[in-house]
Tab-separated table of C-alpha atoms in Angstrom:
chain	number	residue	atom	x	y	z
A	987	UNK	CA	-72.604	30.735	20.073
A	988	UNK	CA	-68.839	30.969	19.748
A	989	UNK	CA	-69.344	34.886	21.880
A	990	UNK	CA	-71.127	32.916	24.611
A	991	UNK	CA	-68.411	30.252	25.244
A	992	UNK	CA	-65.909	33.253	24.510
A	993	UNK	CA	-67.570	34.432	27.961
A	994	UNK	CA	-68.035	32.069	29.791
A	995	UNK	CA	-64.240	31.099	29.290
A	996	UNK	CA	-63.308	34.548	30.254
A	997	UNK	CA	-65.760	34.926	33.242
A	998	UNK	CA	-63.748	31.520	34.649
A	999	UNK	CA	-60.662	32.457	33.724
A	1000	UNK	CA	-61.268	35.908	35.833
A	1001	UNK	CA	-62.349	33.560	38.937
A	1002	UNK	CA	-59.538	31.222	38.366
A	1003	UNK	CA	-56.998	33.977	38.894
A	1004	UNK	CA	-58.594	35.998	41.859
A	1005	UNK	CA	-59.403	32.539	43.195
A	1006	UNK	CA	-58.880	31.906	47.340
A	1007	UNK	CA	-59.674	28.159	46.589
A	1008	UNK	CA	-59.428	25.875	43.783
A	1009	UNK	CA	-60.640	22.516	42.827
A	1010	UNK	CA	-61.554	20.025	40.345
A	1011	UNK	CA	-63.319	16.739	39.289
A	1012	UNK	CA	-65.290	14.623	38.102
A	1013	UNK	CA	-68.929	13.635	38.147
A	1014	UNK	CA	-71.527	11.460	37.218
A	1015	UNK	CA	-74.973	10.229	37.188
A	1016	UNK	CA	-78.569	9.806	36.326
A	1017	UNK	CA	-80.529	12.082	33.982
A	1018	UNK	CA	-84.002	12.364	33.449
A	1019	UNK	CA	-85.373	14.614	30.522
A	1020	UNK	CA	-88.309	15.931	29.813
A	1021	UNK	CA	-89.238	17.605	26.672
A	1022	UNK	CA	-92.501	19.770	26.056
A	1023	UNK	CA	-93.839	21.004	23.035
A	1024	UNK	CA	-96.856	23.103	23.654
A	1025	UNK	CA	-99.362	25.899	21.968
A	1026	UNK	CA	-99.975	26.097	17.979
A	1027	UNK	CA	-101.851	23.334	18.446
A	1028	UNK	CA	-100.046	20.707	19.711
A	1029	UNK	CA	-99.532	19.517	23.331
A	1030	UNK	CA	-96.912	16.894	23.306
A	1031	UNK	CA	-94.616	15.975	26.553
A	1032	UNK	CA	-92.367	13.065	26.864
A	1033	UNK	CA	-89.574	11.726	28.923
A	1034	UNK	CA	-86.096	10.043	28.346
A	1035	UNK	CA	-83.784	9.185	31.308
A	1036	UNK	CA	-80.188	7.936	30.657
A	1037	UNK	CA	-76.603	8.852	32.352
A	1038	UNK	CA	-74.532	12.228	32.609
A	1039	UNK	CA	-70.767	12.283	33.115
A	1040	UNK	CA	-67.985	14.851	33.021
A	1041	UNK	CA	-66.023	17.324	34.482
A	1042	UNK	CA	-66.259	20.463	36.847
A	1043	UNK	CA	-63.675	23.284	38.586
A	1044	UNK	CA	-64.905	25.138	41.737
A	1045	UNK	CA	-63.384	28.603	42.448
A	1046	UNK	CA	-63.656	29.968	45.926
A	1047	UNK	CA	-65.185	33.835	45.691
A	1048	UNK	CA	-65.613	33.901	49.374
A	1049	UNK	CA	-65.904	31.689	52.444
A	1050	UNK	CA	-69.432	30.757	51.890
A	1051	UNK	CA	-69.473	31.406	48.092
A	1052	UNK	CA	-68.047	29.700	45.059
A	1053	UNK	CA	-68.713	29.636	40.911
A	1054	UNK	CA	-68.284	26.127	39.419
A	1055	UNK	CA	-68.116	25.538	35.335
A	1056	UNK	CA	-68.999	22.419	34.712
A	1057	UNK	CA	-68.594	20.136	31.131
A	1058	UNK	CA	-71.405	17.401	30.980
A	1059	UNK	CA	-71.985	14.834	28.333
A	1060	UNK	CA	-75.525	13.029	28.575
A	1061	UNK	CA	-76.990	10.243	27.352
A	1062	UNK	CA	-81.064	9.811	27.654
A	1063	UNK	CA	-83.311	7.494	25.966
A	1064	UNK	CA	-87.022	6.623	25.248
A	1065	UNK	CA	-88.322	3.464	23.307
A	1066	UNK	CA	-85.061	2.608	22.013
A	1067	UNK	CA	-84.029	6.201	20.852
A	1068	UNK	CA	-81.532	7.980	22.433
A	1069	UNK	CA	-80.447	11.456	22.383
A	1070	UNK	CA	-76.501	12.868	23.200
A	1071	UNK	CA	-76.429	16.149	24.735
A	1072	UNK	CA	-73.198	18.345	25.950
A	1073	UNK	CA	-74.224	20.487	29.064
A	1074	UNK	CA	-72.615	23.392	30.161
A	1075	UNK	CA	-74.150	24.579	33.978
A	1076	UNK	CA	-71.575	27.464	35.326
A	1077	UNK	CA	-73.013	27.289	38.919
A	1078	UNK	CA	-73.024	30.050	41.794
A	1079	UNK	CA	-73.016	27.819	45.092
A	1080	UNK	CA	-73.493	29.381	48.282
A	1081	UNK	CA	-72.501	27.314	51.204
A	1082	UNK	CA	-74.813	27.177	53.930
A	1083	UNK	CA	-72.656	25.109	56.555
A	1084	UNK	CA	-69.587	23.547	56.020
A	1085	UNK	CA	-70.962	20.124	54.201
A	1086	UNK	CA	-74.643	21.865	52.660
A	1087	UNK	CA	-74.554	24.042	49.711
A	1088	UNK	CA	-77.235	25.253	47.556
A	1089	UNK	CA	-76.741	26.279	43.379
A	1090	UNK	CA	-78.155	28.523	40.866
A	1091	UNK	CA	-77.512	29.813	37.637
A	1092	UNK	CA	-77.157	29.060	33.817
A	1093	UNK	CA	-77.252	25.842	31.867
A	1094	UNK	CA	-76.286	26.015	28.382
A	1095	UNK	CA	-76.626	22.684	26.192
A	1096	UNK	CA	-76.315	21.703	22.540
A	1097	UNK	CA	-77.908	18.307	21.397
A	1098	UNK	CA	-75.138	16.242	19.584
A	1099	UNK	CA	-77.675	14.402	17.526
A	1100	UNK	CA	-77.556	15.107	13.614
A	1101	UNK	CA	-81.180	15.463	12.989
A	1102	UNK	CA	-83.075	17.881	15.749
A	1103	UNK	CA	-86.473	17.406	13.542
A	1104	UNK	CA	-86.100	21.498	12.420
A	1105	UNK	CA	-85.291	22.748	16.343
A	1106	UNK	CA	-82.828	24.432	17.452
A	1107	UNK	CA	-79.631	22.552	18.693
A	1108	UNK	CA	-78.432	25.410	21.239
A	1109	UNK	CA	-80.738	25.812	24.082
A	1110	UNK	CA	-80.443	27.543	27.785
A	1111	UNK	CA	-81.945	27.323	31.126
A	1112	UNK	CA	-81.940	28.650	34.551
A	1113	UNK	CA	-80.037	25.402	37.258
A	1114	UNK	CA	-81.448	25.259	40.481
A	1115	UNK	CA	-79.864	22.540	42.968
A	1116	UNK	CA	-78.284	21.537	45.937
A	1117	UNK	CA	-75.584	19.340	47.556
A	1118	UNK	CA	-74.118	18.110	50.434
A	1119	UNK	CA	-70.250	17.264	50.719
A	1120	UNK	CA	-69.600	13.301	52.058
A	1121	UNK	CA	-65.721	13.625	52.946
A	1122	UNK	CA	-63.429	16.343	51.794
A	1123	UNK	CA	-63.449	14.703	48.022
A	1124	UNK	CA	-66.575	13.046	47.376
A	1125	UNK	CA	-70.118	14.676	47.586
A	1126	UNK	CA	-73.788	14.226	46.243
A	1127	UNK	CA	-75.926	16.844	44.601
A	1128	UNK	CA	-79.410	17.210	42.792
A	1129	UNK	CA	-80.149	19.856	40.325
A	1130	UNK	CA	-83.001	20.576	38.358
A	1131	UNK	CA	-82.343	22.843	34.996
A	1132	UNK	CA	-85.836	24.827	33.735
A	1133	UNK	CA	-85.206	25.277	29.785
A	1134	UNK	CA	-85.807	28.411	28.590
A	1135	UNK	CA	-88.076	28.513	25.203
A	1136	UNK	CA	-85.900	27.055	22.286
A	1137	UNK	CA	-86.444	28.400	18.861
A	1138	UNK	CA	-86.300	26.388	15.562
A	1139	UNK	CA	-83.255	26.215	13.353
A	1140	UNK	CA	-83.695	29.716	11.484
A	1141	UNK	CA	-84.179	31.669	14.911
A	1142	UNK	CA	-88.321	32.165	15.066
A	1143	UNK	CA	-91.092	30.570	16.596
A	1144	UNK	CA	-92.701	27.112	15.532
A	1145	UNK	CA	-96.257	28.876	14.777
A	1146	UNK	CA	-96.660	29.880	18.234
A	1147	UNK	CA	-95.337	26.681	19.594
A	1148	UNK	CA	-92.900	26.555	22.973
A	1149	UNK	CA	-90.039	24.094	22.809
A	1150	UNK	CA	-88.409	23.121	26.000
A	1151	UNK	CA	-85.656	20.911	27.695
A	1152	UNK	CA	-86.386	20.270	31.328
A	1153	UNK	CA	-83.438	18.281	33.395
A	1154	UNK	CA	-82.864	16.771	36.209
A	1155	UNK	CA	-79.544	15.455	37.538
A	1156	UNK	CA	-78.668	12.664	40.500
A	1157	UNK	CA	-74.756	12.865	40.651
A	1158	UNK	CA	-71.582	12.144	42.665
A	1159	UNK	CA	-68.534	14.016	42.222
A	1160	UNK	CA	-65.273	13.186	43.171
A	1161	UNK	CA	-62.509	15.953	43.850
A	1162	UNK	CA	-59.115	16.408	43.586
């Protein structure tokens, strides 16, 4: 885990300094989470929604493309029990006009909670979104994150079982 934020790191870093463009801000917004357990079986789904809030840079590649890192911290809950997640998309954004843009790429996230019930705590995904920018500082966006399988704590398979993290995020940002 440490060699993946290691990269990710150096990847911005490398965008920050060949960078046309630069900004940064904050966001926030709702969450809803869905988490599957299928296969082995056992066919279990459920939802939590909650809040996400935290912190992003944008890095101008090109005039119609960007990368932005992001740091999120969510919050979701079902029947009183609620589960703390950090959420690290690192977003390719290709802008389609001058206020539309549409996302992609990675989602990392690692659930804060101290008992995970045997499954992993590090998990990925592939973000898929879009937004559209308000003013020059304030804009809305919608991204949906498809986990990737997550394996339990000592790296193999739950019997056959898939484990996933589904998310989607309703946000505003705010740029500076």
């Amino acid at each position: 885990m440490k060699k993946l934020f290691f990269t990710i790191a150096l990847v911005s870093f490398c965008f920050m300094v060949n960078a046309q463009e630069s900004k940064f801000g904050i966001t926030a917004g709702y969450q809803s989470s869905s988490f599957e357990i299928s296969g082995g079986g056992v066919d279990l789904s459920t939802d939590a929604s909650g809040f996400f809030l935290g912190f992003f840079s944008q890095f101008s590649v090109s005039e119609n493309l960007s990368i932005q890192p992001e740091l999120h911290y969510s919050s979701v809950s079902d029947d009183g029990e609620s589960v703390g997640d950090l959420i690290i998309p690192v977003m390719l954004k290709f802008h389609v006009s001058e206020k539309f843009n549409l996302m992609a790429g990675p989602q990392f996230d690692y659930l804060t909670e101290d008992d995970t019930e045997g499954i992993k705590k590090f998990g990925m995904g592939l973000g898929l979104g879009l937004g559209y920018d308000i003013s020059e500082n304030i804009s809305i966006g919608a991204r949906y994150s498809l986990g990737f399988d997550r394996l339990d704590d000592e790296g193999v398979d739950l019997d056959g079982a898939s484990i996933k993290i589904n998310v989607l995020q309703l946000g505003l940002s705010y740029s500076f």
